[in-house]
């Protein structure tokens, strides 16, 4: 099956089928070469639940790469597409991909509203495919042992740092997550304090603010400088990732 099941939709379809209100409108059940159901799983579950016989047109050997262009009665989110493509962390990887694409191709200042820009699967998929290894690495790291932090924000920042300096990025994110051997004034300690405080604050940091603080800490970490206070406000340009 291609996505998580929405029981609400299965029940709605099943009720229509059982009552005779279900119309055969020509929509097909689409099955990939390996047997994965790319489109139609809710209809199939509804047939089982309704207990009636419903005629469906089934198309086999559909290429998986076509999934992004398939319309369905339920919105197909980018995370659904990544799950089909074999992502182990589809929800986080989808957000990392979206943030990164917007940052690199649409608005490198991540101004208010830009992070909410609607991006089509057909735009995000090629970017993910091109950068899949690093995106999946960032998603995996941010989903493991990072309960104090916003996973998608951590993953996005880690992804940007990986592209600059992979080894330093791994050292940096390990310290962000563990806090091992840090002291007051260490840039990562200052960052951790900011991020942990954010978890209990009513006014949550935006992705723009989060990137600014991560970047400030990252740049200081690379230079071996202490950083006791983030001197940046939201009216300024985002600091450059070194």
Short mmCIF file of C-alpha atoms in Angstrom, two decimals:
data_model
loop_
_atom_site.label_atom_id
_atom_site.label_comp_id
_atom_site.label_asym_id
_atom_site.label_seq_id
_atom_site.Cartn_x
_atom_site.Cartn_y
_atom_site.Cartn_z
CA UNK A 1 0.00 0.00 0.00
CA UNK A 2 1.20 3.52 -0.75
CA UNK A 3 0.06 5.60 2.23
CA UNK A 4 -1.36 5.40 5.71
CA UNK A 5 -5.04 4.51 5.65
CA UNK A 6 -7.64 7.18 6.40
CA UNK A 7 -10.39 5.22 8.14
CA UNK A 8 -12.78 8.15 7.70
CA UNK A 9 -12.53 7.90 3.92
CA UNK A 10 -12.67 4.10 3.92
CA UNK A 11 -15.90 4.20 5.94
CA UNK A 12 -17.41 6.87 3.68
CA UNK A 13 -16.63 4.86 0.55
CA UNK A 14 -17.84 1.63 2.16
CA UNK A 15 -21.17 3.19 3.13
CA UNK A 16 -21.70 4.37 -0.44
CA UNK A 17 -20.86 0.93 -1.80
CA UNK A 18 -23.15 -0.89 0.66
CA UNK A 19 -26.06 1.46 -0.04
CA UNK A 20 -25.66 1.28 -3.81
CA UNK A 21 -24.68 4.94 -4.05
CA UNK A 22 -21.17 4.19 -5.33
CA UNK A 23 -20.70 5.24 -8.96
CA UNK A 24 -18.18 3.63 -11.27
CA UNK A 25 -16.61 6.76 -12.77
CA UNK A 26 -13.71 5.18 -14.63
CA UNK A 27 -11.10 5.76 -11.95
CA UNK A 28 -8.53 2.97 -11.99
CA UNK A 29 -6.64 1.00 -9.38
CA UNK A 30 -2.98 1.58 -10.24
CA UNK A 31 -0.41 -1.08 -9.35
CA UNK A 32 3.36 -0.69 -9.74
CA UNK A 33 5.71 -3.24 -11.23
CA UNK A 34 6.57 -4.61 -7.78
CA UNK A 35 2.94 -4.89 -6.69
CA UNK A 36 2.77 -1.64 -4.70
CA UNK A 37 -0.67 -0.07 -4.93
CA UNK A 38 0.01 3.46 -6.13
CA UNK A 39 -3.61 4.61 -6.22
CA UNK A 40 -6.84 3.04 -4.98
CA UNK A 41 -6.03 1.54 -1.60
CA UNK A 42 -8.92 3.29 0.14
CA UNK A 43 -11.37 1.96 -2.45
CA UNK A 44 -10.01 -1.56 -2.01
CA UNK A 45 -10.27 -1.41 1.77
CA UNK A 46 -13.81 -0.03 1.38
CA UNK A 47 -14.81 -3.04 -0.74
CA UNK A 48 -13.61 -5.35 2.04
CA UNK A 49 -15.40 -3.34 4.71
CA UNK A 50 -18.65 -3.04 2.75
CA UNK A 51 -18.84 -6.77 1.99
CA UNK A 52 -20.21 -6.13 -1.52
CA UNK A 53 -18.81 -6.75 -4.96
CA UNK A 54 -17.66 -3.66 -6.85
CA UNK A 55 -16.20 -3.69 -10.34
CA UNK A 56 -12.93 -1.79 -10.67
CA UNK A 57 -10.56 -1.22 -13.57
CA UNK A 58 -7.03 -2.28 -12.59
CA UNK A 59 -3.92 -1.03 -14.39
CA UNK A 60 -0.72 -2.96 -13.76
CA UNK A 61 3.00 -2.16 -14.21
CA UNK A 62 2.65 1.58 -13.63
CA UNK A 63 6.08 3.12 -13.07
CA UNK A 64 6.61 4.30 -9.50
CA UNK A 65 8.07 7.58 -10.68
CA UNK A 66 4.62 8.51 -12.00
CA UNK A 67 3.15 8.63 -8.50
CA UNK A 68 3.75 12.35 -8.14
CA UNK A 69 1.42 13.11 -11.04
CA UNK A 70 -1.40 10.77 -10.02
CA UNK A 71 -4.56 12.50 -8.84
CA UNK A 72 -6.56 10.91 -6.07
CA UNK A 73 -9.61 11.66 -3.99
CA UNK A 74 -7.35 12.29 -1.00
CA UNK A 75 -4.55 14.86 -1.11
CA UNK A 76 -1.26 13.13 -1.88
CA UNK A 77 1.30 14.86 0.30
CA UNK A 78 4.98 14.89 -0.58
CA UNK A 79 5.67 12.66 2.43
CA UNK A 80 3.42 10.03 0.81
CA UNK A 81 5.53 10.16 -2.32
CA UNK A 82 8.75 9.79 -0.31
CA UNK A 83 7.31 6.81 1.53
CA UNK A 84 6.68 5.11 -1.80
CA UNK A 85 10.21 5.98 -2.90
CA UNK A 86 11.54 4.12 0.13
CA UNK A 87 12.34 6.96 2.52
CA UNK A 88 12.74 5.73 6.09
CA UNK A 89 11.82 9.15 7.45
CA UNK A 90 9.29 10.50 4.94
CA UNK A 91 7.63 13.20 7.06
CA UNK A 92 10.87 14.83 8.20
CA UNK A 93 12.60 14.33 4.85
CA UNK A 94 9.66 15.98 3.10
CA UNK A 95 9.91 19.11 5.25
CA UNK A 96 13.70 19.27 4.89
CA UNK A 97 13.29 19.05 1.12
CA UNK A 98 10.66 21.79 1.09
CA UNK A 99 12.65 24.16 3.31
CA UNK A 100 15.84 23.55 1.32
CA UNK A 101 14.18 24.05 -2.05
CA UNK A 102 12.56 27.31 -0.93
CA UNK A 103 15.83 28.51 0.60
CA UNK A 104 17.86 27.75 -2.51
CA UNK A 105 15.39 28.55 -5.27
CA UNK A 106 12.69 30.89 -3.98
CA UNK A 107 13.63 32.96 -0.93
CA UNK A 108 17.04 32.62 0.71
CA UNK A 109 15.84 34.86 3.54
CA UNK A 110 12.91 32.57 4.41
CA UNK A 111 10.72 35.61 4.98
CA UNK A 112 7.37 35.31 6.74
CA UNK A 113 5.05 33.22 4.64
CA UNK A 114 7.64 31.81 2.26
CA UNK A 115 8.04 28.63 4.32
CA UNK A 116 4.30 28.10 3.86
CA UNK A 117 4.53 28.44 0.10
CA UNK A 118 2.71 25.62 -1.66
CA UNK A 119 5.20 23.53 -3.60
CA UNK A 120 4.13 20.82 -6.01
CA UNK A 121 5.50 17.31 -5.84
CA UNK A 122 6.77 17.68 -9.39
CA UNK A 123 9.03 20.51 -8.17
CA UNK A 124 10.25 18.92 -4.95
CA UNK A 125 10.83 15.40 -6.25
CA UNK A 126 13.77 16.22 -8.57
CA UNK A 127 15.45 18.20 -5.78
CA UNK A 128 15.00 15.29 -3.37
CA UNK A 129 16.33 12.78 -5.90
CA UNK A 130 19.41 14.92 -6.52
CA UNK A 131 20.16 15.35 -2.81
CA UNK A 132 18.59 12.20 -1.41
CA UNK A 133 21.58 10.86 0.51
CA UNK A 134 22.16 14.03 2.51
CA UNK A 135 18.44 14.69 3.05
CA UNK A 136 17.91 11.19 4.40
CA UNK A 137 21.01 11.47 6.58
CA UNK A 138 19.74 14.75 8.03
CA UNK A 139 16.26 13.32 8.59
CA UNK A 140 17.62 10.20 10.32
CA UNK A 141 19.84 12.17 12.67
CA UNK A 142 17.12 14.65 13.59
CA UNK A 143 14.61 11.90 14.36
CA UNK A 144 16.86 10.01 16.77
CA UNK A 145 17.40 11.34 20.29
CA UNK A 146 16.31 14.88 19.48
CA UNK A 147 13.07 15.15 21.44
CA UNK A 148 13.97 18.58 22.82
CA UNK A 149 14.16 20.08 19.35
CA UNK A 150 11.93 20.66 16.32
CA UNK A 151 13.06 17.77 14.13
CA UNK A 152 12.38 19.33 10.74
CA UNK A 153 14.19 22.54 11.74
CA UNK A 154 17.19 20.62 13.07
CA UNK A 155 17.25 18.42 9.98
CA UNK A 156 17.11 21.39 7.61
CA UNK A 157 19.97 23.21 9.33
CA UNK A 158 22.04 20.03 9.58
CA UNK A 159 21.47 19.42 5.87
CA UNK A 160 22.81 22.88 4.99
CA UNK A 161 25.87 22.33 7.18
CA UNK A 162 26.49 18.87 5.70
CA UNK A 163 26.72 20.44 2.27
CA UNK A 164 29.42 22.80 3.53
CA UNK A 165 31.54 20.58 5.77
CA UNK A 166 30.29 17.01 6.36
CA UNK A 167 32.67 16.02 9.15
CA UNK A 168 32.31 19.26 11.09
CA UNK A 169 28.54 19.10 10.60
CA UNK A 170 28.39 15.64 12.18
CA UNK A 171 30.52 16.81 15.12
CA UNK A 172 28.33 19.89 15.52
CA UNK A 173 24.98 18.11 15.48
CA UNK A 174 26.20 15.42 17.88
CA UNK A 175 27.01 18.11 20.42
CA UNK A 176 23.68 19.85 19.82
CA UNK A 177 21.86 16.62 20.63
CA UNK A 178 23.97 15.41 23.55
CA UNK A 179 25.38 18.57 25.11
CA UNK A 180 28.44 16.56 26.15
CA UNK A 181 31.35 18.49 27.71
CA UNK A 182 29.88 21.89 26.84
CA UNK A 183 30.37 24.93 29.03
CA UNK A 184 28.63 28.26 29.46
CA UNK A 185 29.65 30.43 26.53
CA UNK A 186 30.23 27.55 24.13
CA UNK A 187 28.24 28.41 20.96
CA UNK A 188 26.46 25.06 20.96
CA UNK A 189 25.52 25.43 24.64
CA UNK A 190 24.06 28.84 23.81
CA UNK A 191 22.15 27.28 20.92
CA UNK A 192 20.88 24.37 23.03
CA UNK A 193 19.60 26.76 25.67
CA UNK A 194 17.75 28.76 23.03
CA UNK A 195 16.20 25.66 21.46
CA UNK A 196 15.21 24.00 24.73
CA UNK A 197 13.61 27.23 25.93
CA UNK A 198 11.72 27.33 22.64
CA UNK A 199 10.06 23.99 23.40
CA UNK A 200 8.30 25.42 26.45
CA UNK A 201 7.70 28.91 25.07
CA UNK A 202 4.29 29.99 23.78
CA UNK A 203 5.97 32.06 21.07
CA UNK A 204 7.72 29.43 18.98
CA UNK A 205 10.71 30.21 16.81
CA UNK A 206 10.02 30.37 13.09
CA UNK A 207 12.15 28.41 10.67
CA UNK A 208 13.87 31.70 9.76
CA UNK A 209 14.76 32.49 13.37
CA UNK A 210 15.86 28.91 13.99
CA UNK A 211 18.17 28.97 10.96
CA UNK A 212 19.68 32.26 12.10
CA UNK A 213 20.55 30.90 15.55
CA UNK A 214 21.83 27.57 14.22
CA UNK A 215 23.99 29.45 11.71
CA UNK A 216 25.38 31.84 14.31
CA UNK A 217 26.36 28.88 16.47
CA UNK A 218 27.73 26.93 13.49
CA UNK A 219 29.92 29.79 12.29
CA UNK A 220 31.31 30.37 15.80
CA UNK A 221 31.90 26.62 16.20
CA UNK A 222 33.92 26.51 12.97
CA UNK A 223 36.07 29.42 14.14
CA UNK A 224 36.53 28.01 17.64
CA UNK A 225 34.98 31.13 19.19
CA UNK A 226 32.82 31.36 22.28
CA UNK A 227 29.35 32.83 21.88
CA UNK A 228 27.37 33.70 24.98
CA UNK A 229 24.60 35.70 23.31
CA UNK A 230 22.96 35.72 19.90
CA UNK A 231 23.11 39.26 18.55
CA UNK A 232 20.52 39.04 15.78
CA UNK A 233 16.92 40.10 15.31
CA UNK A 234 14.31 39.26 12.74
CA UNK A 235 14.65 42.54 10.87
CA UNK A 236 18.20 41.66 9.83
CA UNK A 237 19.40 39.55 6.92
CA UNK A 238 20.04 35.90 7.71
CA UNK A 239 23.69 35.22 8.56
CA UNK A 240 25.63 33.42 5.86
CA UNK A 241 26.32 29.73 6.40
CA UNK A 242 30.11 29.40 6.38
#
